């Protein structure tokens, strides 16, 4: 943000001359000093420069000053020229830069004391048998999601609630709209000054869920441990947590007593950090040489009485002008020797001169010219960049009855000629101020550039009055749409302003009806949207991947046209265009679900366009990983015995210990066996017999023959992530069997029990 400051300067240029005779002063030259107000450690780059308007010491006339002698002394650097205008010395200083470290500045969500809120949650599923629970949670050691199975604690079927445990969740930390403050809402620290390595998130336990056991921030995550399904109330009583039903989120059909629950916890937090903030200091003095007036001198002054303020805002009408001219004799006291005062006024360059006279024997005289008028058509035809100036030449002459002696001879009159400029503009400007107390200082903050249609802050709240109170803020915003009032407000520019720099003005008025003003430039840019694309879902072959339009409407009033949005998808390596599957069109949608039939590298591009035709594109390259097959493994006892009490059948329990290395689940199990009928130790000549095709993870096998049996399990995965059914088939599900498992681990030998001998008879 840029900040500009200035005092109101009346648009009058005084050019002094002696019309009839010139003379020199006999008095010696003296030196005067004015102190710069001391300002130390002003924070922020907006204080890198400051404008000063210094009043002259009492008794020193502007005409007595040697302008070439005006100098600044101090540790600051003067930017530009030092000028003397309308009785004030004006200069711009560059601050002495330093750096200040601020510890523990606080970061909040877009406004002061507005904390961040997160709702970490865990997915808890009851199995179809109704007595077991699967708990999905975060494992800090591996920085990954895991699941564990627990038996139900209650005796109900189905179980009413999961067992009492402490679970862990780790959603990402949120730093969107992060805004930094140094102890108050007014003391905002810009993000560029924050030391990134010092940023820490701080948990607010008193505003978070009471059943959160431990919260820490690590690897950009909020790691929280909390108890389910019960918690302790402040009174000491036990309460049961609410949960959300997750049946609709199941990735495969639910059977039996299967159901899903989501238990969540509320975590409130904010940020702290250190900031390295630039500071700027100001001090010093301004000195100049002047010659005290000792011989008769005519001092002239012209004031634009009307229009007020000057410049004035054009109202598509003639502008009446009133000019007040004052003549004041200095270092002369013989009023009886005054013959007359003569005042002349004309538009500069015109031969039409207006004359007024005063025959009073006075040492000072003032006359007002009230008959000037600037025609409307002249203003309209002569306006350049919204501004029009009309210059006037004014002269005051005092004539003496008797010649007056001076060091260089006698004089019979003195004349002073001046110019005054009346301005007409389409922007509000400050009214003139008069002497007495201090004028208020206007400080205006606006962005260097904005987009057409983008709302931005016009901020005048930093303005101040050295000896009073600001009672009115008047903003000139040109063609901006929304009016700005008070200390600050938001507005925006229409499309027609794109490509131009516009001026915003601020006039502040204090409780003594004195005013100060300033202006700032804003570059209005074309309202181009910011294209962005993200890839959501599981980036694995045959899974649903969603291309998401993450573009941003920087210009609120010229938003993107959804019908103009276009996606394109391209295979870079590994796959081909035929491996990219989706339904419908890639145009006019904000999200597009896609299935990639083969692993590889792909590129997606998005094109967005707003309602006034400005566009932007973005692209992203991503990898689709292979779908890994399951790893089959079975547990088979090495031997079993026929049981006479069970029809001479053996009891063999077979367990499936298979797993999916990429977190799919086993959707189908086919159990088979073959019997070594010729007892030669070779199963290759035997046929497989189906034992179970019911997707059982445990099978009871009851062979009735003595000998060896080989067991085989074929497992087929089901997708544990969403897909698009129309683009996948059964052949896309990965399968594997136990053929590669060690043979001794798959063979069970069935024996007869030894006879029992009883010799007691």
XYZ file of C-alpha atoms in Angstrom:
761
model
C 0.000 0.000 0.000
C 1.248 3.492 -0.683
C 0.574 6.347 1.687
C 0.689 9.984 0.680
C 0.367 13.021 2.884
C 0.118 16.717 2.204
C -1.244 19.959 3.490
C -3.704 22.038 1.467
C -1.946 24.535 -0.754
C -3.949 27.402 -2.228
C -3.479 27.502 -5.982
C -1.952 30.952 -6.055
C 1.489 31.829 -7.382
C 2.904 35.128 -6.215
C 5.380 36.778 -8.525
C 6.678 40.044 -7.077
C 8.153 42.928 -9.017
C 8.632 46.653 -8.706
C 6.894 48.264 -11.654
C 8.408 51.722 -11.598
C 11.643 51.590 -9.665
C 13.791 49.001 -7.960
C 15.777 49.452 -4.801
C 17.993 47.461 -2.464
C 17.638 46.902 1.247
C 20.133 48.296 3.650
C 19.524 45.694 6.378
C 21.940 42.795 6.846
C 21.009 39.181 5.986
C 19.912 36.917 8.848
C 19.432 33.161 9.239
C 16.283 31.403 10.515
C 15.807 27.782 11.590
C 12.687 25.571 11.625
C 12.729 22.165 13.345
C 11.351 19.024 11.708
C 8.934 17.244 14.095
C 10.753 14.199 15.500
C 9.205 10.873 14.502
C 11.099 7.745 15.566
C 10.629 4.081 14.643
C 7.604 4.496 12.393
C 6.886 0.932 11.251
C 6.162 -0.266 7.721
C 7.228 0.712 4.221
C 4.342 3.175 4.042
C 6.486 5.395 6.293
C 9.542 5.246 4.020
C 8.819 8.817 2.857
C 7.076 11.751 4.528
C 5.982 15.149 3.281
C 6.407 18.182 5.520
C 4.795 21.629 5.222
C 6.515 24.051 7.600
C 5.056 27.411 8.598
C 7.401 30.407 8.530
C 8.439 31.974 11.823
C 6.442 35.006 12.871
C 7.616 38.282 11.351
C 9.295 36.772 8.298
C 7.688 37.551 4.951
C 8.054 35.099 2.057
C 9.421 37.852 -0.163
C 12.311 38.445 2.231
C 13.635 34.883 1.935
C 16.555 33.921 -0.283
C 15.033 30.728 -1.736
C 18.422 29.459 -2.912
C 19.555 29.364 0.705
C 16.845 26.994 1.968
C 18.583 23.831 3.192
C 17.763 20.746 5.221
C 20.196 19.460 7.845
C 19.809 16.077 9.477
C 20.137 12.334 8.986
C 17.324 12.054 6.435
C 17.638 12.440 2.665
C 15.666 15.075 0.774
C 13.586 13.628 -2.075
C 13.003 16.207 -4.774
C 13.258 19.972 -4.418
C 12.487 22.145 -1.405
C 9.918 24.791 -2.316
C 8.483 27.967 -0.795
C 4.829 28.325 -1.593
C 2.034 30.371 -0.028
C 4.019 31.119 3.081
C 5.120 27.544 3.839
C 8.305 25.600 3.157
C 7.511 22.233 1.586
C 9.842 19.232 1.390
C 9.761 15.451 1.139
C 12.139 13.356 3.256
C 13.259 9.752 2.995
C 13.251 8.067 6.392
C 16.309 6.624 8.096
C 15.707 2.897 7.773
C 16.221 0.287 10.448
C 14.731 -3.092 11.347
C 12.785 -4.008 14.462
C 12.056 -7.561 15.554
C 8.570 -8.088 16.937
C 8.131 -11.251 18.975
C 4.947 -13.291 19.181
C 2.806 -11.421 16.720
C -0.461 -13.316 16.316
C -2.060 -14.669 13.167
C -5.820 -15.008 12.812
C -8.350 -15.981 10.179
C -8.869 -12.727 8.224
C -9.683 -10.541 11.273
C -8.346 -9.871 14.745
C -9.064 -12.593 17.353
C -10.892 -14.757 14.818
C -9.346 -18.170 15.447
C -9.110 -21.068 13.029
C -11.473 -24.004 13.482
C -10.901 -27.604 12.443
C -13.074 -30.681 12.881
C -10.800 -33.753 12.785
C -12.747 -36.990 12.488
C -12.338 -40.741 12.291
C -14.261 -43.302 10.308
C -15.491 -46.198 12.466
C -17.199 -49.216 10.866
C -19.118 -52.094 12.409
C -18.617 -55.371 10.566
C -21.520 -57.315 9.160
C -21.283 -59.841 12.000
C -22.353 -57.041 14.348
C -19.724 -57.795 17.008
C -16.513 -56.372 15.568
C -15.476 -52.782 14.856
C -12.933 -51.430 12.381
C -11.277 -48.193 13.525
C -9.544 -46.061 10.897
C -7.075 -43.577 12.308
C -3.822 -41.714 11.768
C -0.465 -43.264 12.694
C 2.041 -40.545 13.597
C 5.014 -42.908 13.395
C 4.423 -43.714 9.741
C 2.584 -40.490 8.872
C -0.162 -42.546 7.260
C -3.670 -43.837 7.802
C -4.098 -47.282 9.341
C -6.957 -49.379 10.597
C -7.397 -51.743 13.517
C -10.082 -54.268 14.371
C -11.575 -54.397 17.865
C -14.146 -56.734 19.432
C -17.261 -55.074 20.798
C -17.351 -54.385 24.539
C -21.104 -54.681 24.920
C -23.072 -57.937 24.631
C -25.605 -56.606 22.170
C -25.954 -57.954 18.669
C -25.517 -55.785 16.836
C -23.094 -53.914 19.079
C -24.473 -50.498 20.017
C -21.190 -48.618 20.034
C -17.475 -49.099 19.385
C -15.197 -49.977 22.301
C -13.776 -47.250 24.507
C -10.491 -46.229 22.918
C -8.394 -43.167 22.131
C -8.107 -42.492 18.400
C -5.865 -40.192 16.391
C -6.729 -37.893 13.478
C -4.537 -35.514 11.493
C -6.266 -33.104 9.107
C -4.128 -30.420 7.418
C -3.564 -27.092 9.115
C -5.415 -24.190 7.529
C -3.653 -20.905 6.888
C -6.041 -19.417 4.332
C -6.737 -15.704 4.880
C -3.984 -15.596 7.517
C -3.591 -12.030 8.786
C -1.022 -10.902 11.355
C -1.485 -8.460 14.233
C 0.795 -6.883 16.814
C -1.494 -6.808 19.822
C -4.472 -4.921 18.394
C -6.826 -4.859 15.444
C -5.298 -1.579 14.264
C -1.676 -2.752 14.329
C -1.601 -4.993 11.242
C 1.703 -6.611 10.248
C 2.099 -7.384 6.550
C 2.814 -11.037 5.782
C 6.046 -10.188 3.960
C 7.605 -9.181 7.299
C 6.880 -12.517 9.014
C 9.861 -14.812 9.695
C 8.560 -18.077 8.235
C 10.763 -20.311 10.386
C 9.168 -18.913 13.557
C 5.540 -19.603 12.654
C 3.842 -21.860 15.204
C 0.247 -22.951 15.612
C -1.233 -22.553 19.102
C -4.062 -24.724 20.414
C -6.882 -22.985 22.321
C -8.059 -25.798 24.646
C -10.745 -23.753 26.399
C -12.589 -23.275 23.099
C -11.948 -26.785 21.750
C -13.779 -30.029 22.497
C -13.216 -31.106 26.086
C -12.550 -34.716 25.079
C -9.474 -33.823 23.002
C -6.677 -35.584 24.922
C -3.644 -34.205 23.119
C -3.117 -31.764 20.260
C 0.111 -31.018 18.448
C 1.039 -29.477 15.140
C 3.515 -31.351 12.955
C 4.310 -31.644 9.248
C 1.521 -29.202 8.413
C -1.058 -31.370 10.212
C -3.184 -31.012 13.331
C -2.495 -34.243 15.203
C -5.189 -34.806 17.813
C -5.910 -37.756 20.083
C -9.407 -37.993 21.501
C -11.558 -40.531 23.280
C -14.578 -42.291 21.806
C -17.412 -42.991 22.289
C -17.623 -41.442 25.789
C -16.255 -38.271 27.354
C -16.278 -36.634 30.755
C -18.564 -33.634 31.254
C -17.389 -30.618 33.318
C -19.666 -31.860 36.110
C -17.780 -35.158 36.172
C -20.603 -37.125 34.603
C -20.016 -39.337 31.574
C -21.502 -38.273 28.251
C -21.721 -40.146 24.975
C -20.505 -38.407 21.847
C -22.694 -37.696 18.885
C -21.729 -39.207 15.564
C -22.701 -38.959 11.913
C -23.916 -41.971 9.974
C -21.541 -42.822 7.142
C -23.418 -45.624 5.414
C -23.749 -43.517 2.286
C -19.959 -43.217 2.097
C -19.375 -46.967 1.917
C -17.253 -47.997 -1.054
C -19.011 -51.342 -1.407
C -22.469 -52.647 -0.489
C -23.109 -53.056 3.230
C -24.462 -56.405 4.384
C -25.639 -57.818 7.663
C -25.102 -55.471 10.610
C -22.475 -53.376 8.829
C -22.674 -49.615 9.404
C -20.373 -46.605 9.420
C -19.973 -43.789 11.918
C -17.955 -40.596 11.964
C -16.798 -39.284 15.323
C -15.294 -35.820 15.229
C -13.703 -33.296 17.540
C -13.487 -29.494 17.362
C -10.024 -27.926 17.552
C -9.563 -24.144 17.809
C -6.157 -22.626 17.095
C -4.267 -19.552 15.939
C -0.676 -18.757 14.940
C 2.269 -16.906 16.433
C 5.489 -15.776 14.803
C 8.246 -13.212 14.888
C 8.330 -10.348 12.417
C 11.217 -8.297 11.082
C 9.575 -4.947 10.379
C 11.321 -2.012 8.705
C 11.212 1.219 10.713
C 11.830 4.778 9.637
C 12.827 7.828 11.671
C 12.670 11.550 10.941
C 14.292 14.629 12.486
C 16.449 17.592 11.516
C 16.122 21.279 10.746
C 15.497 23.565 7.796
C 17.516 26.782 7.617
C 17.309 29.740 5.258
C 18.598 33.279 4.885
C 16.335 36.296 4.811
C 16.695 40.057 4.810
C 14.570 41.971 7.327
C 12.521 44.655 5.603
C 13.734 48.183 6.514
C 12.564 50.270 3.523
C 9.067 50.718 2.019
C 7.918 47.477 0.440
C 4.571 46.494 -1.056
C 3.425 42.991 -0.216
C 0.595 41.649 -2.367
C -1.682 38.712 -1.859
C -4.545 37.255 -3.877
C -7.161 34.835 -2.589
C -9.613 32.806 -4.662
C -12.827 33.365 -2.722
C -15.079 31.649 -5.210
C -15.177 28.866 -6.240
C -14.560 27.232 -2.910
C -12.965 24.812 -2.741
C -10.512 25.592 -5.490
C -10.158 23.529 -7.671
C -13.884 22.952 -7.802
C -15.857 20.049 -9.171
C -17.438 20.636 -12.563
C -21.244 20.666 -12.469
C -21.817 21.190 -16.222
C -22.465 24.878 -15.592
C -20.628 28.208 -15.755
C -18.240 28.753 -12.863
C -18.471 32.200 -11.219
C -15.142 33.524 -9.901
C -14.413 35.957 -7.076
C -10.838 37.129 -6.483
C -9.795 39.103 -3.422
C -6.608 41.185 -3.742
C -4.773 42.657 -0.780
C -1.972 45.226 -0.745
C 0.029 45.830 2.413
C 2.763 48.425 2.906
C 5.682 47.188 4.977
C 8.298 49.388 6.716
C 6.239 52.519 6.017
C 3.994 54.443 8.472
C 2.983 57.760 6.831
C -0.630 56.994 5.856
C -1.309 60.689 5.133
C 1.028 60.461 2.133
C -1.091 57.770 0.437
C -2.787 59.182 -2.663
C -4.647 56.069 -3.862
C -4.690 52.299 -4.180
C -5.309 50.906 -7.691
C -6.225 47.247 -8.363
C -6.152 45.572 -11.793
C -7.490 42.101 -12.726
C -7.796 40.197 -16.006
C -7.721 36.732 -17.483
C -4.084 36.080 -18.374
C -3.558 36.922 -22.046
C -6.740 38.978 -22.284
C -6.927 42.735 -22.961
C -10.136 43.087 -20.963
C -8.858 44.603 -17.696
C -11.061 45.277 -14.681
C -10.022 48.185 -12.416
C -10.932 49.102 -8.830
C -9.627 52.021 -6.702
C -9.430 52.922 -3.017
C -8.819 56.579 -2.060
C -8.625 55.977 1.656
C -5.374 56.991 3.298
C -4.555 53.563 4.699
C -1.445 51.397 4.823
C -3.359 48.294 3.667
C -6.227 47.898 1.220
C -8.311 45.005 -0.045
C -10.652 44.806 -3.025
C -12.707 41.926 -4.474
C -13.381 41.249 -8.155
C -16.757 39.494 -8.419
C -17.633 39.713 -12.115
C -15.397 37.003 -13.589
C -17.119 33.936 -15.032
C -15.730 30.793 -16.703
C -18.180 29.630 -19.410
C -19.321 26.032 -19.339
C -18.369 25.439 -22.976
C -14.824 26.703 -22.399
C -14.426 24.215 -19.561
C -15.884 21.317 -21.554
C -13.729 21.963 -24.621
C -10.562 22.724 -22.675
C -10.615 19.937 -20.086
C -7.595 17.606 -20.264
C -7.609 14.374 -18.254
C -10.564 15.666 -16.296
C -8.951 18.985 -15.341
C -9.199 22.612 -16.546
C -7.232 25.656 -15.350
C -8.010 29.353 -15.820
C -5.199 31.748 -14.887
C -5.712 35.378 -13.824
C -3.186 38.220 -13.602
C -3.720 40.705 -10.786
C -1.830 43.873 -9.905
C -1.975 46.184 -6.896
C -0.368 49.644 -6.985
C -0.037 52.202 -4.199
C 0.644 55.829 -5.222
C 2.204 58.395 -2.915
C 1.253 62.088 -2.819
C 4.888 63.035 -2.294
C 7.936 61.041 -3.411
C 9.327 58.692 -0.785
C 13.089 58.577 -0.236
C 14.912 55.217 -0.233
C 18.546 54.163 -0.188
C 18.560 54.055 -3.980
C 16.583 57.218 -4.623
C 12.985 58.433 -4.386
C 9.882 56.497 -5.493
C 6.358 57.758 -6.291
C 4.633 54.340 -6.304
C 5.058 50.647 -5.605
C 3.486 47.812 -7.627
C 3.091 44.089 -7.028
C 1.860 41.666 -9.739
C 0.451 38.221 -8.959
C -1.144 35.271 -10.679
C -4.026 33.176 -9.424
C -5.305 29.935 -10.932
C -8.862 28.660 -10.694
C -9.143 24.933 -11.298
C -12.142 22.922 -12.439
C -12.016 19.145 -12.136
C -14.250 16.115 -12.006
C -12.778 15.192 -8.608
C -13.474 16.750 -5.196
C -10.616 18.913 -3.889
C -9.909 20.584 -0.561
C -11.387 23.973 0.337
C -8.909 26.738 1.254
C -7.772 27.084 4.818
C -6.994 30.186 6.795
C -4.450 30.921 9.467
C -4.800 30.167 13.131
C -4.493 26.575 14.244
C -2.859 23.602 12.528
C -4.405 22.047 9.459
C -5.305 18.329 9.549
C -3.073 15.900 7.673
C -4.711 13.608 5.121
C -3.200 10.133 4.723
C -4.651 7.876 2.068
C -3.931 4.178 1.539
C -5.001 2.367 -1.628
C -3.545 -0.544 -3.632
C -1.013 0.255 -6.331
C -3.145 -1.686 -8.794
C -6.535 -3.372 -8.921
C -8.556 -5.197 -11.534
C -11.657 -3.695 -13.012
C -14.563 -5.112 -11.030
C -12.337 -5.999 -8.053
C -13.471 -4.499 -4.767
C -10.648 -2.749 -2.922
C -10.183 -0.795 0.277
C -9.899 2.993 0.262
C -8.430 3.747 3.679
C -8.197 7.222 5.171
C -8.310 6.291 8.853
C -4.605 7.114 9.350
C -5.323 10.801 8.762
C -4.890 12.985 11.835
C -5.276 16.518 13.169
C -2.318 17.850 15.217
C -4.500 20.056 17.408
C -8.076 18.892 16.998
C -10.404 16.252 15.632
C -11.207 15.238 12.063
C -14.962 15.522 11.562
C -15.352 14.792 7.847
C -13.774 12.575 5.185
C -14.505 13.476 1.563
C -13.240 11.045 -1.081
C -12.939 11.750 -4.777
C -13.081 8.390 -6.523
C -13.818 9.428 -10.090
C -15.686 6.757 -12.023
C -15.529 4.161 -9.234
C -18.938 2.631 -8.679
C -19.467 2.491 -4.915
C -19.354 5.691 -2.876
C -16.783 5.788 -0.059
C -17.648 7.596 3.166
C -16.208 7.771 6.659
C -12.734 6.622 7.599
C -12.644 3.909 4.947
C -14.767 1.965 2.509
C -14.752 -0.396 -0.454
C -15.354 0.462 -4.088
C -14.517 -0.833 -7.574
C -13.900 0.438 -11.080
C -15.930 -0.446 -14.186
C -14.402 -2.161 -17.205
C -14.038 1.130 -19.077
C -11.239 2.172 -16.683
C -9.058 -0.871 -17.455
C -5.650 0.167 -18.745
C -5.686 3.585 -17.086
C -4.233 5.102 -13.943
C -6.895 6.868 -11.934
C -6.572 9.393 -9.143
C -8.283 9.054 -5.781
C -8.364 12.115 -3.551
C -9.113 12.608 0.114
C -10.075 15.856 1.827
C -10.268 15.775 5.618
C -11.866 18.601 7.615
C -11.302 19.214 11.311
C -13.484 20.707 14.033
C -12.142 24.204 13.216
C -13.285 23.869 9.592
C -9.701 23.600 8.332
C -8.878 21.022 5.697
C -6.011 18.905 4.417
C -5.864 16.801 1.301
C -3.885 14.181 -0.555
C -4.192 12.028 -3.641
C -3.087 8.575 -4.718
C -2.850 6.808 -8.055
C -4.413 3.427 -8.737
C -3.633 1.435 -11.876
C -6.745 -0.336 -13.131
C -5.890 -3.601 -14.865
C -7.944 -5.829 -17.107
C -10.156 -8.214 -15.080
C -8.363 -11.405 -16.010
C -9.378 -14.505 -14.004
C -6.706 -16.642 -12.366
C -6.944 -20.157 -13.792
C -6.078 -23.102 -11.562
C -6.731 -26.824 -11.760
C -6.421 -29.530 -9.123
C -6.578 -33.305 -9.387
C -8.716 -34.978 -6.739
C -9.485 -38.595 -5.950
C -7.224 -41.640 -6.076
C -4.588 -41.304 -8.773
C -4.492 -45.019 -9.580
C -5.516 -46.926 -12.671
C -9.228 -47.706 -12.944
C -10.122 -45.338 -10.098
C -12.201 -42.201 -10.299
C -10.040 -39.104 -10.645
C -11.732 -35.712 -10.579
C -10.392 -32.701 -12.442
C -11.504 -29.716 -10.377
C -11.741 -26.105 -11.489
C -9.875 -24.258 -8.716
C -9.769 -20.975 -10.613
C -10.286 -17.702 -8.785
C -12.544 -14.800 -9.645
C -10.278 -11.895 -8.696
C -12.850 -9.528 -10.135
C -16.071 -9.960 -8.168
C -18.180 -7.937 -10.570
C -16.872 -9.610 -13.740
C -17.027 -13.288 -12.742
C -16.125 -16.298 -14.834
C -18.709 -17.642 -17.263
C -19.125 -21.343 -16.338
C -20.269 -22.204 -19.854
C -16.869 -21.126 -21.232
C -14.805 -23.414 -19.002
C -12.902 -26.128 -20.925
C -10.793 -29.060 -19.766
C -8.328 -30.960 -21.941
C -6.514 -34.166 -20.962
C -3.367 -35.508 -22.601
C -1.325 -38.681 -22.133
C 2.373 -37.859 -21.739
C 3.912 -41.293 -21.163
C 2.795 -44.787 -20.223
C -0.768 -44.415 -21.447
C -2.539 -43.304 -24.590
C -5.522 -41.128 -25.419
C -7.688 -44.260 -25.617
C -6.888 -44.986 -21.964
C -8.605 -41.759 -20.819
C -12.274 -42.460 -20.116
C -15.032 -40.008 -19.181
C -18.682 -39.367 -19.941
C -20.131 -36.322 -21.633
C -18.250 -33.177 -22.568
C -15.170 -31.541 -21.094
C -16.719 -28.127 -21.737
C -18.931 -26.093 -19.446
C -18.271 -28.105 -16.278
C -16.415 -27.253 -13.084
C -15.603 -30.874 -12.228
C -15.009 -33.824 -14.529
C -14.721 -37.428 -13.337
C -12.198 -39.461 -15.316
C -10.887 -43.039 -15.255
C -7.381 -43.805 -16.521
C -7.108 -47.389 -17.764
C -3.321 -47.525 -17.655
C -0.694 -46.115 -15.324
C 1.472 -43.326 -16.663
C 2.015 -39.575 -16.742
C -0.852 -37.356 -17.877
C -1.435 -33.625 -18.262
C -4.691 -31.743 -17.695
C -5.328 -28.175 -18.845
C -8.125 -25.777 -17.968
C -9.306 -22.703 -19.852
C -11.563 -20.175 -18.102
C -13.163 -17.007 -19.406
C -15.142 -14.310 -17.618
C -18.325 -12.578 -18.696
C -16.430 -9.778 -20.447
C -14.157 -12.039 -22.493
C -10.897 -12.113 -20.522
C -9.410 -15.585 -20.193
C -6.668 -17.582 -18.508
C -5.260 -21.103 -18.709
C -3.474 -23.423 -16.292
C -2.129 -26.950 -16.500
C -1.035 -29.701 -14.163
C 0.992 -32.866 -14.774
C 0.330 -35.892 -12.587
C 1.094 -39.612 -12.360
C -1.393 -42.473 -12.345
C 0.114 -45.365 -10.390
C -0.470 -49.077 -11.107
C -3.096 -51.070 -9.234
C -1.044 -53.619 -7.305
C -2.380 -57.210 -7.085
C -3.226 -58.718 -3.699
C -0.705 -60.802 -1.770
C -2.368 -64.187 -0.995
C -1.375 -66.167 2.063
C -3.165 -68.976 3.911
C -2.744 -70.726 7.230
C -3.078 -74.547 6.972
C -2.416 -77.018 9.813
C 0.188 -79.627 8.882
C -1.851 -82.586 10.162
C -5.291 -83.631 11.321
C -6.975 -86.827 12.572
C -10.185 -88.500 11.570
C -12.720 -88.353 14.343
C -14.960 -91.431 14.867
C -17.440 -89.180 16.644
C -17.656 -87.026 13.534
C -18.299 -89.703 10.958
C -14.598 -90.424 10.690
C -14.035 -86.957 9.281
C -11.111 -84.735 10.191
C -11.642 -81.119 11.337
C -9.303 -78.744 9.504
C -9.598 -74.949 9.954
C -8.223 -72.873 7.062
C -7.543 -69.125 7.566
C -6.998 -66.448 4.949
C -4.172 -64.038 5.839
C -4.085 -62.295 2.462
C -3.794 -58.515 2.163
C -3.762 -55.729 -0.414
C -0.491 -53.741 -0.516
C -2.243 -50.629 -1.860
C -5.205 -50.587 0.548
C -7.859 -52.246 -1.559
C -9.881 -55.001 0.062
C -10.431 -58.665 -0.757
C -13.763 -58.878 -2.512
C -13.784 -62.581 -3.447
C -12.180 -65.785 -2.123
C -12.216 -69.144 -3.893
C -11.026 -72.085 -1.751
C -9.997 -75.323 -3.511
C -8.313 -78.583 -2.570
C -6.922 -81.654 -4.274
C -6.271 -85.093 -2.786
C -3.149 -87.164 -3.432
C -5.234 -90.212 -4.367
C -2.309 -92.454 -5.372
C -0.205 -91.387 -2.394
C 2.827 -90.697 -4.588
C 3.508 -87.200 -3.230
C 2.719 -85.612 -6.598
C -0.427 -83.476 -6.858
C 0.033 -82.468 -10.489
C -2.085 -85.348 -11.740
C -4.939 -84.503 -9.376
C -7.912 -82.261 -10.075
C -8.922 -79.253 -8.011
C -12.222 -79.428 -6.134
C -14.061 -76.284 -5.000
C -14.245 -76.145 -1.252
C -15.877 -72.691 -0.883
C -16.840 -69.915 -3.262
C -18.577 -67.788 -0.620
C -15.788 -65.252 0.074
C -15.028 -66.756 3.454
C -11.924 -65.698 5.327
C -12.115 -68.870 7.462
C -13.223 -72.262 6.132
C -13.875 -75.533 7.932
C -12.567 -78.442 5.856
C -13.715 -81.985 6.862
C -11.942 -84.645 4.721
C -12.887 -88.286 5.340
C -9.909 -89.995 3.734
C -6.514 -90.629 5.152
C -3.737 -88.987 3.172
C -2.467 -85.641 1.960
C -4.528 -82.667 0.771
C -3.199 -79.533 -0.944
C -5.130 -76.294 -0.371
C -5.301 -73.358 -2.777
C -6.882 -69.927 -2.285
C -7.563 -67.491 -5.117
C -8.281 -63.926 -3.959
C -9.695 -61.118 -6.066
C -9.565 -57.495 -4.988
C -12.457 -55.091 -5.003
C -11.720 -51.405 -5.385
C -11.564 -49.631 -2.042
C -11.713 -46.277 -3.797
C -14.467 -44.906 -6.032
C -14.488 -45.753 -9.715
C -16.822 -45.206 -12.664
C -18.606 -48.504 -13.237
C -19.243 -48.031 -16.942
C -15.504 -47.949 -17.648
C -14.359 -50.951 -15.601
C -15.078 -54.670 -15.769
C -14.397 -57.758 -13.699
C -11.138 -58.200 -15.577
C -9.886 -54.928 -14.092
C -9.985 -56.396 -10.568
C -6.585 -57.771 -9.631
C -6.344 -61.439 -8.608
C -3.677 -63.821 -7.284
C -3.539 -67.324 -5.788
C -1.351 -69.220 -3.388
C 0.489 -71.217 -6.059
C 3.700 -69.406 -5.151
C 3.353 -70.085 -1.441
C 5.615 -72.807 -0.041
C 4.097 -76.250 -0.626
C 4.681 -77.441 2.940
C 2.558 -74.513 4.157
C -0.386 -75.588 1.984
C -0.534 -79.360 2.661
C -2.422 -81.012 5.478
C -1.982 -84.765 6.175
C -4.959 -86.658 7.591
C -4.274 -89.651 9.866
C -6.313 -92.310 11.617
C -6.229 -92.149 15.367
C -4.234 -94.980 16.997
C -6.367 -97.719 18.614
C -6.774 -97.716 22.375
C -5.673 -101.015 24.025
C -7.305 -102.057 27.273
C -5.562 -105.036 29.052
C -7.741 -104.876 32.103
C -9.761 -107.876 31.124
